[in-house]
Coordinates of C-alpha atoms in Angstrom, one line a residue:
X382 CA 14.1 52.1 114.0
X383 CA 17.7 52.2 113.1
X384 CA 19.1 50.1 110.9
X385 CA 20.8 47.3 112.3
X386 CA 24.7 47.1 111.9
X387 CA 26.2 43.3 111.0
X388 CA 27.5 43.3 114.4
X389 CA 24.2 43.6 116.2
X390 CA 22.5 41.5 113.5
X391 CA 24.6 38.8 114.8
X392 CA 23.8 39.6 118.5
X393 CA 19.9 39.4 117.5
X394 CA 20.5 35.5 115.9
X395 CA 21.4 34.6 119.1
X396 CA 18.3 36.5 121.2
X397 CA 17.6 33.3 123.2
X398 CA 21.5 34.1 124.6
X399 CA 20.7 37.2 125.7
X400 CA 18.9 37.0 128.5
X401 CA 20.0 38.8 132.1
X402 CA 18.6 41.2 135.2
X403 CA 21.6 43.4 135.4
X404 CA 23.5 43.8 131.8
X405 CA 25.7 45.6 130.3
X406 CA 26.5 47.0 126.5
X407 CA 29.8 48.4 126.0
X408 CA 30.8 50.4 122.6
X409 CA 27.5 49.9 121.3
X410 CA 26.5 50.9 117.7
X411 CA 24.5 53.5 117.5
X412 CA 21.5 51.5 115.7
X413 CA 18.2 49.8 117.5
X414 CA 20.6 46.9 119.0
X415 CA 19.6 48.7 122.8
X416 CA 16.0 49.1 121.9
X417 CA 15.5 45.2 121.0
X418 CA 17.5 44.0 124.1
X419 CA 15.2 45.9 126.3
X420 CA 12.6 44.6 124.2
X421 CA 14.3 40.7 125.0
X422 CA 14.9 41.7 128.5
X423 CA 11.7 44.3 129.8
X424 CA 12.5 44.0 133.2
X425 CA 16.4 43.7 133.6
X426 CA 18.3 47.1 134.5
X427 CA 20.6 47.6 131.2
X428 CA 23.3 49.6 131.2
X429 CA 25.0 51.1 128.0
X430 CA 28.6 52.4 128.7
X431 CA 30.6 54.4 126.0
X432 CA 33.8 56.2 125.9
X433 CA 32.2 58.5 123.1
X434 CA 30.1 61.2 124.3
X435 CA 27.5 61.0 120.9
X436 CA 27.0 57.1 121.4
X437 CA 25.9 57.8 125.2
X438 CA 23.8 60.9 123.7
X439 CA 22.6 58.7 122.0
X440 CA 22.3 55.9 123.9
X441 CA 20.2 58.1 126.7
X442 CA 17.4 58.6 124.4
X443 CA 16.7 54.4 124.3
X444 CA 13.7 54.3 126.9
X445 CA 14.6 51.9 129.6
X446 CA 18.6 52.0 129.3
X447 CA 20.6 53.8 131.5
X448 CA 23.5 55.8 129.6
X449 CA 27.3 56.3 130.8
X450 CA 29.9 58.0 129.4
X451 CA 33.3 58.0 131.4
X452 CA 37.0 56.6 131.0
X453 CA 36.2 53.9 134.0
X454 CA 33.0 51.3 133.6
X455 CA 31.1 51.7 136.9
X456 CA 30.3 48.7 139.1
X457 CA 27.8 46.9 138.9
X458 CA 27.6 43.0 139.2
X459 CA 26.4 42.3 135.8
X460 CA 25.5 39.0 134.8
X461 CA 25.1 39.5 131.2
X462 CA 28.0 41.6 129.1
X463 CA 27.8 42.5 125.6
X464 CA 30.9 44.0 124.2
X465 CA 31.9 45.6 120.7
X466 CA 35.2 44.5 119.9
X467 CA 36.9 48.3 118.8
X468 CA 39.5 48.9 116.0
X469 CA 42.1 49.7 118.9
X470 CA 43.7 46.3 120.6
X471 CA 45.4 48.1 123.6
X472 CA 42.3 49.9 124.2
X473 CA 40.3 46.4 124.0
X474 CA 42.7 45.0 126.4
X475 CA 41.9 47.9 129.4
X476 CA 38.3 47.6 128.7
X477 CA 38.3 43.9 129.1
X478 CA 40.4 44.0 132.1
X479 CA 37.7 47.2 133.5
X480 CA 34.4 44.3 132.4
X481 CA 36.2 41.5 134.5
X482 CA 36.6 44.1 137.7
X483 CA 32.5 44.9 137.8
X484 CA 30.9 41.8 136.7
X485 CA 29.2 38.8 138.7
X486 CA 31.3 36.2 139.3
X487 CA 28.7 34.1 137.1
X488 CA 28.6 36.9 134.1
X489 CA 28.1 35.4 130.9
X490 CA 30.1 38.0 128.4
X491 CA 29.4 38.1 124.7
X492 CA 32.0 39.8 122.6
X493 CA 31.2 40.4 119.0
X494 CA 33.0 42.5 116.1
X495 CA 33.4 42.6 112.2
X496 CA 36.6 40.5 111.7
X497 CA 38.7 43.5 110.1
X498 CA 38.3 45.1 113.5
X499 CA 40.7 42.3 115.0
X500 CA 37.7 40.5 116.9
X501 CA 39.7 37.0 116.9
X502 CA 42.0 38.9 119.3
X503 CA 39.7 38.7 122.0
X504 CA 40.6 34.6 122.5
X505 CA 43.7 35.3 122.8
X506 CA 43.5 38.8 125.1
X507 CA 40.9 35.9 127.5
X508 CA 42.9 33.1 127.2
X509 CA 44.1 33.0 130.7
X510 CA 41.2 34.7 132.3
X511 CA 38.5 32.4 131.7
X512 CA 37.3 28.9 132.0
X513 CA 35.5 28.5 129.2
X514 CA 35.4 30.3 125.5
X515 CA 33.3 29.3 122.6
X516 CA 33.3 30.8 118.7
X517 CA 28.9 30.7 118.7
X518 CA 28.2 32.4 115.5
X519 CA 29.4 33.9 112.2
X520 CA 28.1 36.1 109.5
X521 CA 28.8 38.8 107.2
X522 CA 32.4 39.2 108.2
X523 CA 31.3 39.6 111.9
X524 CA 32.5 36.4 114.6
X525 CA 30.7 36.1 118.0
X526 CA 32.2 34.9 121.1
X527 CA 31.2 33.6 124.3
X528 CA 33.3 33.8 127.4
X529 CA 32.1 32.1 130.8
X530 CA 34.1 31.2 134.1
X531 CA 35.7 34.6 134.2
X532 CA 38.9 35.4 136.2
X533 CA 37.7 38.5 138.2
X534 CA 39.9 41.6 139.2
X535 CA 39.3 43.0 142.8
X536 CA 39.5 46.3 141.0
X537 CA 40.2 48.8 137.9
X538 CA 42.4 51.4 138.0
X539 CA 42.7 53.5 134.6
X540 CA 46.4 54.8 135.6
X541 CA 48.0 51.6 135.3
X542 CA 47.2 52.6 131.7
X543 CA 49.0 56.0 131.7
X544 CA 51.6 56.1 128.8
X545 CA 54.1 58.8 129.3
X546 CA 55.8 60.3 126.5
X547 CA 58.0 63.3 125.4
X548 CA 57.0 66.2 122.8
X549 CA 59.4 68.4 121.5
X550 CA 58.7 71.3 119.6
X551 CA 60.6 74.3 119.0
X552 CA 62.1 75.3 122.1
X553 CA 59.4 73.7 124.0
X554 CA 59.9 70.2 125.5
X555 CA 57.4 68.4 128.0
X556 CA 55.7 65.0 129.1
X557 CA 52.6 63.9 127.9
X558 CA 49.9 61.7 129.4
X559 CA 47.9 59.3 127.1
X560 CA 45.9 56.1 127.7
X561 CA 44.6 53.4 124.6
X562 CA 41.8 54.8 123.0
X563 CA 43.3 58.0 122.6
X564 CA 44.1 59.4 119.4
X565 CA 48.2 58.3 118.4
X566 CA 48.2 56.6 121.7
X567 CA 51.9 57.4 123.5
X568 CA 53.0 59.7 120.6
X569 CA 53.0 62.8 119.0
X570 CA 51.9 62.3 115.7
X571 CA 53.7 63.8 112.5
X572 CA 50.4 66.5 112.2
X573 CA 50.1 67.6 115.5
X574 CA 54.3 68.4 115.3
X575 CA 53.0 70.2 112.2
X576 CA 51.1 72.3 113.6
X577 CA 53.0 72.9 117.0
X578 CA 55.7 74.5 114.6
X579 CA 53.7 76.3 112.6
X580 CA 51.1 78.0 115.8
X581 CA 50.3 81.5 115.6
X582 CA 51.9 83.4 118.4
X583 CA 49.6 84.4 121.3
X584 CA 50.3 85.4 124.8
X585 CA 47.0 86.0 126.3
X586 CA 43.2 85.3 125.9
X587 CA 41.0 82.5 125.8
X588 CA 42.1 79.2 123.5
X589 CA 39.7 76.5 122.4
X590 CA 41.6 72.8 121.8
X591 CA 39.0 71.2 119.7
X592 CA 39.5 67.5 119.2
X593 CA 42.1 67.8 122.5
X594 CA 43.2 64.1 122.2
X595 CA 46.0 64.1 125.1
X596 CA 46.3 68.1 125.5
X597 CA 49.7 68.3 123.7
X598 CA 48.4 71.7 121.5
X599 CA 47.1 73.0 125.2
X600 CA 50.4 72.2 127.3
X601 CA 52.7 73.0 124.2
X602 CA 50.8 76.7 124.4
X603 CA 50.1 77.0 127.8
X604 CA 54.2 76.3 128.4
X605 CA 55.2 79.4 126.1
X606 CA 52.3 81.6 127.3
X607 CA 51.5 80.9 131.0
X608 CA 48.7 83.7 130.7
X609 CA 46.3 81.8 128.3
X610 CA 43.0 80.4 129.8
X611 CA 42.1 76.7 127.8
X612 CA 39.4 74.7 127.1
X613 CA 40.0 71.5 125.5
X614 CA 37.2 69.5 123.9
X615 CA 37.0 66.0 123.0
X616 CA 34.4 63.6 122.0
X617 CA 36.5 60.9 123.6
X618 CA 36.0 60.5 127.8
X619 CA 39.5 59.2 127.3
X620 CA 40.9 62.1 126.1
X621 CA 39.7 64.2 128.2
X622 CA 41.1 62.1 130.6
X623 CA 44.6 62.1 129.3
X624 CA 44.5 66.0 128.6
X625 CA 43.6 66.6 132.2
X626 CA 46.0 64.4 133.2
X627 CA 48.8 65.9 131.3
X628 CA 47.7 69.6 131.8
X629 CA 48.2 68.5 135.5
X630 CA 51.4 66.8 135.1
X631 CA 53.0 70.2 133.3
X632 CA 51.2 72.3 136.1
X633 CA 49.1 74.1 133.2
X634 CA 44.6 74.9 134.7
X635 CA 42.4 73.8 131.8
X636 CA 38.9 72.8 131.2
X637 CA 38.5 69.3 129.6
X638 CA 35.3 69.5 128.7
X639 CA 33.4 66.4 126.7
X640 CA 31.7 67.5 123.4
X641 CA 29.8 66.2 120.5
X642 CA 31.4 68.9 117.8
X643 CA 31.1 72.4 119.6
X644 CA 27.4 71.4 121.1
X645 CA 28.8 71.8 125.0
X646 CA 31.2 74.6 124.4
X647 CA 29.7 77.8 125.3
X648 CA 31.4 81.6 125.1
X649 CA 33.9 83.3 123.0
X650 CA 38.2 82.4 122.1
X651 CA 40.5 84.3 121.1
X652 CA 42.1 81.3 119.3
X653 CA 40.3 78.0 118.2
X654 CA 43.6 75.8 117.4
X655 CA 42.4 71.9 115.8
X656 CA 44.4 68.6 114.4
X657 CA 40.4 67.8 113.5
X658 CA 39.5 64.2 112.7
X659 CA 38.7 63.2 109.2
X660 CA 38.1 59.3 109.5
X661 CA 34.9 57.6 110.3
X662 CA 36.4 54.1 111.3
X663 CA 38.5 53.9 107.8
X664 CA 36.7 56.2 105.4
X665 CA 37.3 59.9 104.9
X666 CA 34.9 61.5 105.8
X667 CA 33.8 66.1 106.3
X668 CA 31.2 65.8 108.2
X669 CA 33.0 66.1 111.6
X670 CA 35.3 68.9 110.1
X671 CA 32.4 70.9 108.4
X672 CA 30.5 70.7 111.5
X673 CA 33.2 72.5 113.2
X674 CA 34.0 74.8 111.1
X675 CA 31.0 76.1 110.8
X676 CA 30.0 76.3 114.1
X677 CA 33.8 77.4 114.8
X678 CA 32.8 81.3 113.6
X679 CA 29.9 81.6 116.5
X680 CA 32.9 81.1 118.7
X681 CA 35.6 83.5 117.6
X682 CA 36.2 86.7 119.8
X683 CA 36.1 90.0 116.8
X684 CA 40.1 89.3 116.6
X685 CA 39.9 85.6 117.1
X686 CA 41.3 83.1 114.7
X687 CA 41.1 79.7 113.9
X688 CA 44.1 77.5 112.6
X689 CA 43.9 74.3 111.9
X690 CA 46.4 71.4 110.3
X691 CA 45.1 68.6 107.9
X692 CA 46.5 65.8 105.3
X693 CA 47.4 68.0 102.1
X694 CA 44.9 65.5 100.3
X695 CA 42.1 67.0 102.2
X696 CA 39.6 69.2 100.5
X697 CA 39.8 72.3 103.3
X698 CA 40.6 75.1 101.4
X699 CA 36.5 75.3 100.0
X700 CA 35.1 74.8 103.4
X701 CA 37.2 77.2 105.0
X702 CA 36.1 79.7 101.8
X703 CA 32.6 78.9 102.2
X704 CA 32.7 79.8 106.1
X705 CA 35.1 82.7 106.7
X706 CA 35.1 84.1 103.0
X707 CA 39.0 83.9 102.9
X708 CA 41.7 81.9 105.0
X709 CA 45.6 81.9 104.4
X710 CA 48.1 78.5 104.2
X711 CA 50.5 79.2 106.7
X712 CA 52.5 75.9 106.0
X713 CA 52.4 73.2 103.2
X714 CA 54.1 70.6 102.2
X715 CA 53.2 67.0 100.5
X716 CA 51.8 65.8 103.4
X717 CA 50.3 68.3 105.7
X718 CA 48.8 72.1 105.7
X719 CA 48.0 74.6 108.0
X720 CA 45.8 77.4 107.5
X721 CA 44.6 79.9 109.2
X722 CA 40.9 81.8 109.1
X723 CA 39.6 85.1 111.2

Protein backbone atom coordinates (compact mmCIF):
# COMPACT_ATOMS: atom_id res chain seq x y z
CA UNK A 1 0.00 0.00 0.00
CA UNK A 2 1.02 3.60 -0.41
CA UNK A 3 2.35 5.37 2.15
CA UNK A 4 0.07 7.52 3.90
CA UNK A 5 0.49 11.43 3.52
CA UNK A 6 0.06 13.52 7.16
CA UNK A 7 -3.07 14.67 5.70
CA UNK A 8 -4.72 11.31 5.36
CA UNK A 9 -3.05 10.13 8.47
CA UNK A 10 -5.08 12.61 10.20
CA UNK A 11 -8.27 11.57 8.27
CA UNK A 12 -7.55 7.81 9.47
CA UNK A 13 -7.43 9.10 13.53
CA UNK A 14 -10.71 10.06 13.12
CA UNK A 15 -12.16 6.57 11.14
CA UNK A 16 -15.18 6.38 13.48
CA UNK A 17 -16.03 10.01 11.56
CA UNK A 18 -15.99 8.67 8.46
CA UNK A 19 -18.80 6.92 7.99
CA UNK A 20 -21.47 7.57 4.88
CA UNK A 21 -23.56 5.66 1.87
CA UNK A 22 -22.90 8.23 -0.79
CA UNK A 23 -19.29 10.16 -0.19
CA UNK A 24 -17.19 12.04 -1.75
CA UNK A 25 -13.12 12.77 -1.75
CA UNK A 26 -12.03 15.80 -3.46
CA UNK A 27 -8.10 16.54 -4.32
CA UNK A 28 -7.18 13.37 -2.77
CA UNK A 29 -3.47 12.35 -2.33
CA UNK A 30 -2.43 9.96 -4.32
CA UNK A 31 -1.63 7.41 -1.34
CA UNK A 32 -3.97 4.31 0.23
CA UNK A 33 -6.35 7.14 1.94
CA UNK A 34 -9.29 5.78 -0.88
CA UNK A 35 -8.37 2.19 -0.35
CA UNK A 36 -8.95 2.37 3.69
CA UNK A 37 -12.27 4.42 3.35
CA UNK A 38 -13.66 1.75 1.19
CA UNK A 39 -12.29 -0.47 3.60
CA UNK A 40 -14.35 1.88 6.58
CA UNK A 41 -17.23 2.17 4.36
CA UNK A 42 -17.62 -1.45 2.01
CA UNK A 43 -20.90 -0.80 0.94
CA UNK A 44 -21.25 3.11 0.40
CA UNK A 45 -20.82 4.44 -3.36
CA UNK A 46 -17.48 6.67 -3.04
CA UNK A 47 -16.71 9.02 -5.30
CA UNK A 48 -13.15 10.55 -5.86
CA UNK A 49 -13.20 13.84 -7.92
CA UNK A 50 -9.91 15.57 -9.18
CA UNK A 51 -9.06 18.36 -11.28
CA UNK A 52 -5.66 16.52 -12.17
CA UNK A 53 -5.99 13.90 -14.74
CA UNK A 54 -2.91 11.50 -12.85
CA UNK A 55 -4.76 11.70 -9.34
CA UNK A 56 -8.08 10.34 -11.16
CA UNK A 57 -5.72 7.83 -13.18
CA UNK A 58 -4.95 7.03 -10.35
CA UNK A 59 -7.69 7.15 -8.37
CA UNK A 60 -9.54 4.68 -11.06
CA UNK A 61 -7.41 1.90 -10.23
CA UNK A 62 -8.73 1.86 -6.17
CA UNK A 63 -11.29 -1.09 -6.48
CA UNK A 64 -14.73 0.05 -5.37
CA UNK A 65 -14.24 3.98 -6.10
CA UNK A 66 -15.65 5.63 -8.79
CA UNK A 67 -12.98 8.21 -10.52
CA UNK A 68 -13.86 11.78 -11.97
CA UNK A 69 -11.89 14.14 -13.56
CA UNK A 70 -13.60 17.38 -14.84
CA UNK A 71 -13.67 21.33 -13.97
CA UNK A 72 -17.42 20.85 -12.44
CA UNK A 73 -18.02 18.20 -9.32
CA UNK A 74 -21.09 16.15 -10.59
CA UNK A 75 -24.18 15.82 -8.40
CA UNK A 76 -24.73 13.62 -6.27
CA UNK A 77 -26.41 14.13 -2.79
CA UNK A 78 -23.50 13.13 -0.74
CA UNK A 79 -23.74 12.82 2.79
CA UNK A 80 -20.25 12.49 3.68
CA UNK A 81 -17.38 15.02 1.99
CA UNK A 82 -13.80 14.80 2.44
CA UNK A 83 -11.82 17.63 1.01
CA UNK A 84 -7.99 18.44 0.64
CA UNK A 85 -7.49 21.92 1.34
CA UNK A 86 -5.12 22.95 -2.01
CA UNK A 87 -2.22 25.51 -2.08
CA UNK A 88 -4.54 27.84 -4.18
CA UNK A 89 -7.34 29.99 -1.99
CA UNK A 90 -9.40 31.25 -5.04
CA UNK A 91 -9.45 27.84 -6.38
CA UNK A 92 -10.51 26.51 -2.71
CA UNK A 93 -13.23 29.06 -2.69
CA UNK A 94 -15.04 27.65 -6.23
CA UNK A 95 -14.56 24.23 -5.07
CA UNK A 96 -16.25 24.80 -1.87
CA UNK A 97 -18.95 26.80 -3.39
CA UNK A 98 -19.26 23.49 -6.33
CA UNK A 99 -19.31 20.82 -2.77
CA UNK A 100 -22.22 23.01 -1.21
CA UNK A 101 -24.28 22.87 -4.80
CA UNK A 102 -24.24 18.62 -4.84
CA UNK A 103 -24.33 17.63 -1.35
CA UNK A 104 -27.32 16.41 0.99
CA UNK A 105 -28.73 18.95 2.82
CA UNK A 106 -27.54 16.74 5.96
CA UNK A 107 -23.75 16.26 4.46
CA UNK A 108 -21.25 16.17 7.01
CA UNK A 109 -17.93 17.78 5.22
CA UNK A 110 -14.47 17.20 6.54
CA UNK A 111 -11.80 19.51 5.31
CA UNK A 112 -8.27 18.69 6.08
CA UNK A 113 -4.71 20.18 4.87
CA UNK A 114 -1.09 20.67 6.11
CA UNK A 115 -1.27 24.21 7.68
CA UNK A 116 1.41 25.80 5.12
CA UNK A 117 -1.27 25.05 2.50
CA UNK A 118 -3.61 27.84 4.17
CA UNK A 119 -6.06 25.19 5.65
CA UNK A 120 -7.19 27.71 8.56
CA UNK A 121 -8.68 29.54 5.55
CA UNK A 122 -11.41 27.30 5.20
CA UNK A 123 -13.30 28.85 8.61
CA UNK A 124 -13.26 31.79 7.36
CA UNK A 125 -14.18 30.91 3.34
CA UNK A 126 -17.50 28.77 5.59
CA UNK A 127 -18.10 31.27 7.95
CA UNK A 128 -21.44 32.36 6.65
CA UNK A 129 -22.40 29.17 4.99
CA UNK A 130 -22.78 26.85 7.77
CA UNK A 131 -24.22 26.28 11.08
CA UNK A 132 -21.88 24.67 12.76
CA UNK A 133 -17.77 24.31 12.42
CA UNK A 134 -15.48 22.56 14.70
CA UNK A 135 -11.33 22.46 14.70
CA UNK A 136 -11.45 18.05 15.55
CA UNK A 137 -7.96 17.19 15.22
CA UNK A 138 -4.24 18.24 14.80
CA UNK A 139 -1.03 16.72 13.96
CA UNK A 140 2.13 16.99 12.12
CA UNK A 141 1.45 20.40 10.80
CA UNK A 142 -1.97 19.11 9.35
CA UNK A 143 -5.46 20.77 11.11
CA UNK A 144 -8.86 19.02 10.50
CA UNK A 145 -12.12 20.58 10.23
CA UNK A 146 -15.60 19.71 10.57
CA UNK A 147 -18.37 21.65 8.92
CA UNK A 148 -22.23 20.61 9.44
CA UNK A 149 -25.58 22.68 8.78
CA UNK A 150 -24.34 23.68 5.35
CA UNK A 151 -25.90 26.59 3.37
CA UNK A 152 -26.68 24.85 -0.02
CA UNK A 153 -26.50 26.45 -3.57
CA UNK A 154 -29.40 25.57 -5.99
CA UNK A 155 -26.54 25.19 -8.52
CA UNK A 156 -22.68 25.63 -9.76
CA UNK A 157 -21.84 27.30 -12.63
CA UNK A 158 -17.94 27.38 -13.39
CA UNK A 159 -18.30 30.71 -15.53
CA UNK A 160 -19.03 32.83 -12.74
CA UNK A 161 -15.40 32.05 -12.29
CA UNK A 162 -14.11 33.22 -15.72
CA UNK A 163 -11.28 35.83 -15.23
CA UNK A 164 -10.68 37.79 -18.35
CA UNK A 165 -7.51 39.34 -18.99
CA UNK A 166 -5.36 41.07 -21.75
CA UNK A 167 -1.93 39.62 -23.32
CA UNK A 168 0.20 41.69 -25.34
CA UNK A 169 2.89 40.53 -27.19
CA UNK A 170 4.64 41.88 -30.08
CA UNK A 171 2.06 43.12 -32.30
CA UNK A 172 -0.31 40.72 -31.10
CA UNK A 173 -2.98 41.78 -28.45
CA UNK A 174 -6.03 39.50 -27.23
CA UNK A 175 -8.33 38.40 -24.22
CA UNK A 176 -7.62 35.53 -22.24
CA UNK A 177 -9.90 33.25 -20.27
CA UNK A 178 -8.66 31.70 -16.95
CA UNK A 179 -10.39 30.27 -13.88
CA UNK A 180 -8.48 29.57 -10.12
CA UNK A 181 -6.65 26.60 -10.32
CA UNK A 182 -5.06 27.53 -13.36
CA UNK A 183 -1.54 28.18 -13.64
CA UNK A 184 -0.89 32.40 -13.04
CA UNK A 185 -4.58 32.59 -12.65
CA UNK A 186 -5.80 36.04 -14.62
CA UNK A 187 -2.32 36.91 -15.87
CA UNK A 188 0.31 36.36 -18.22
CA UNK A 189 3.18 35.45 -16.42
CA UNK A 190 6.78 37.06 -16.89
CA UNK A 191 7.87 33.37 -18.74
CA UNK A 192 5.21 32.83 -20.90
CA UNK A 193 5.74 36.88 -22.27
CA UNK A 194 9.28 35.35 -22.66
CA UNK A 195 8.59 33.02 -24.71
CA UNK A 196 5.68 34.69 -26.79
CA UNK A 197 8.59 37.16 -27.88
CA UNK A 198 11.11 34.93 -28.51
CA UNK A 199 8.60 31.98 -30.75
CA UNK A 200 9.95 30.68 -33.79
CA UNK A 201 8.08 31.85 -36.77
CA UNK A 202 5.65 29.26 -38.34
CA UNK A 203 2.77 29.71 -40.55
CA UNK A 204 1.47 26.34 -41.11
CA UNK A 205 1.44 22.76 -39.65
CA UNK A 206 0.47 21.00 -36.67
CA UNK A 207 1.51 22.73 -33.05
CA UNK A 208 1.55 20.85 -29.72
CA UNK A 209 0.83 23.42 -26.48
CA UNK A 210 2.18 21.13 -23.75
CA UNK A 211 1.31 22.27 -20.28
CA UNK A 212 -1.54 24.70 -22.17
CA UNK A 213 -2.57 26.44 -18.88
CA UNK A 214 -5.15 29.12 -20.38
CA UNK A 215 -4.15 28.70 -24.26
CA UNK A 216 -2.26 32.04 -24.33
CA UNK A 217 0.98 30.24 -26.46
CA UNK A 218 -2.09 28.65 -28.80
CA UNK A 219 -4.20 31.97 -29.34
CA UNK A 220 -0.94 34.24 -29.36
CA UNK A 221 0.04 31.73 -32.50
CA UNK A 222 -3.01 30.80 -33.89
CA UNK A 223 -3.73 35.00 -34.17
CA UNK A 224 -0.41 35.48 -36.32
CA UNK A 225 -0.85 32.29 -38.31
CA UNK A 226 -4.60 31.50 -38.83
CA UNK A 227 -3.39 28.22 -40.84
CA UNK A 228 -1.88 26.28 -37.80
CA UNK A 229 -3.91 23.22 -36.46
CA UNK A 230 -3.43 22.99 -32.24
CA UNK A 231 -3.56 20.75 -29.72
CA UNK A 232 -3.11 21.95 -26.25
CA UNK A 233 -2.48 19.58 -23.40
CA UNK A 234 -2.81 19.93 -19.87
CA UNK A 235 -2.80 17.83 -16.83
CA UNK A 236 -5.20 20.35 -15.24
CA UNK A 237 -9.25 19.73 -16.25
CA UNK A 238 -9.17 23.46 -15.47
CA UNK A 239 -6.95 24.41 -17.98
CA UNK A 240 -8.26 22.78 -20.50
CA UNK A 241 -11.20 24.48 -19.62
CA UNK A 242 -9.88 27.89 -19.72
CA UNK A 243 -7.84 27.13 -23.08
CA UNK A 244 -10.99 26.06 -24.72
CA UNK A 245 -12.61 28.81 -23.42
CA UNK A 246 -10.23 31.33 -24.69
CA UNK A 247 -9.47 29.62 -28.05
CA UNK A 248 -13.31 30.20 -28.44
CA UNK A 249 -13.37 33.65 -27.26
CA UNK A 250 -10.50 34.71 -30.06
CA UNK A 251 -12.43 32.52 -32.72
CA UNK A 252 -9.10 30.22 -32.93
CA UNK A 253 -10.37 25.62 -33.42
CA UNK A 254 -8.18 23.66 -31.05
CA UNK A 255 -8.03 20.38 -29.33
CA UNK A 256 -7.79 20.65 -25.42
CA UNK A 257 -6.98 17.54 -24.79
CA UNK A 258 -6.30 16.25 -20.93
CA UNK A 259 -2.83 14.46 -20.47
CA UNK A 260 -0.61 12.87 -17.93
CA UNK A 261 2.91 14.14 -19.70
CA UNK A 262 2.43 13.15 -23.48
CA UNK A 263 0.54 9.61 -22.54
CA UNK A 264 -2.89 10.81 -24.52
CA UNK A 265 -1.27 12.72 -27.25
CA UNK A 266 -1.07 10.74 -30.26
CA UNK A 267 0.53 11.78 -34.01
CA UNK A 268 3.13 13.93 -35.22
CA UNK A 269 3.84 18.38 -34.83
CA UNK A 270 5.51 20.35 -36.63
CA UNK A 271 6.19 22.50 -33.43
CA UNK A 272 6.01 21.31 -29.75
CA UNK A 273 6.11 24.95 -28.00
CA UNK A 274 6.20 24.44 -23.66
CA UNK A 275 6.36 27.04 -20.43
CA UNK A 276 6.84 23.30 -18.68
CA UNK A 277 6.23 23.00 -14.96
CA UNK A 278 9.11 22.56 -12.67
CA UNK A 279 7.51 22.58 -9.15
CA UNK A 280 6.02 19.66 -7.31
CA UNK A 281 3.92 21.69 -4.67
CA UNK A 282 7.20 23.95 -3.59
CA UNK A 283 10.22 21.86 -4.58
CA UNK A 284 12.00 21.82 -7.92
CA UNK A 285 11.58 19.20 -9.32
CA UNK A 286 12.74 17.33 -13.46
CA UNK A 287 10.79 14.69 -13.48
CA UNK A 288 7.74 16.32 -15.26
CA UNK A 289 10.17 18.16 -17.68
CA UNK A 290 12.44 14.99 -18.45
CA UNK A 291 9.42 13.12 -18.99
CA UNK A 292 8.54 15.40 -21.71
CA UNK A 293 11.27 15.84 -23.20
CA UNK A 294 11.95 12.76 -23.78
CA UNK A 295 8.92 11.61 -24.95
CA UNK A 296 8.77 15.10 -26.87
CA UNK A 297 11.24 13.56 -29.90
CA UNK A 298 8.52 10.53 -30.70
CA UNK A 299 6.34 13.46 -31.55
CA UNK A 300 8.32 15.79 -33.81
CA UNK A 301 7.44 15.73 -37.66
CA UNK A 302 11.39 15.17 -39.63
CA UNK A 303 11.49 19.22 -39.57
CA UNK A 304 9.66 19.63 -36.31
CA UNK A 305 11.10 21.52 -33.38
CA UNK A 306 10.68 21.93 -29.96
CA UNK A 307 11.17 25.29 -27.91
CA UNK A 308 10.65 25.70 -24.76
CA UNK A 309 11.26 28.70 -21.91
CA UNK A 310 12.50 27.90 -18.32
CA UNK A 311 14.00 29.89 -15.05
CA UNK A 312 17.78 30.50 -16.08
CA UNK A 313 18.54 28.46 -12.72
CA UNK A 314 17.15 25.40 -14.27
CA UNK A 315 19.43 22.68 -15.29
CA UNK A 316 17.88 22.24 -19.21
CA UNK A 317 20.71 22.62 -21.19
CA UNK A 318 21.99 18.62 -20.23
CA UNK A 319 18.54 17.14 -20.68
CA UNK A 320 17.94 18.83 -23.91
CA UNK A 321 21.81 17.40 -24.86
CA UNK A 322 21.01 14.08 -23.68
CA UNK A 323 17.73 13.86 -25.80
CA UNK A 324 18.24 15.75 -29.16
CA UNK A 325 22.22 15.59 -29.09
CA UNK A 326 22.29 19.50 -29.55
CA UNK A 327 19.80 22.47 -28.93
CA UNK A 328 20.43 26.28 -29.36
CA UNK A 329 19.53 29.34 -26.63
CA UNK A 330 17.52 31.46 -28.57
CA UNK A 331 17.08 34.08 -25.59
CA UNK A 332 18.73 34.55 -22.07
CA UNK A 333 18.80 36.71 -19.61
CA UNK A 334 19.11 36.46 -15.54
CA UNK A 335 15.87 35.14 -15.26
CA UNK A 336 14.59 33.19 -18.15
CA UNK A 337 15.94 31.04 -21.38
CA UNK A 338 14.61 29.82 -24.32
CA UNK A 339 16.01 27.12 -26.36
CA UNK A 340 15.18 25.52 -29.09
CA UNK A 341 15.81 21.56 -30.12
CA UNK A 342 15.06 19.59 -33.69
Amino acid sequence: MSKLTNPSLLLLRNEDELVGKSILVVNFEQDGFLRELKTLNPDANITAFSYNHANAMYASKVAGVHAVVDHTIPHGNYDLVIYYYPKAKPEALMCLDNIRAVCHQDAQLFVVGENKSGVKSAEKQLKDHCGFSNKIDSAKHCILYLFSELTLNNSFAISRYHKQFQVKAGDIEFTAISVPGVFNHGALDVGTAVLLNNAPRISQGKVLDFACGAGIIATYLGLKAPELEFVCSDVSALATYATEQTLALNNLKGEAVLSDGLAEISGKFDLIISNPPFHTGIATDYTIAEAFLSSAKQHLSKQGKLTIVANSFLKYPPILEAQFGQYSTDFKNTKFAVYSAK
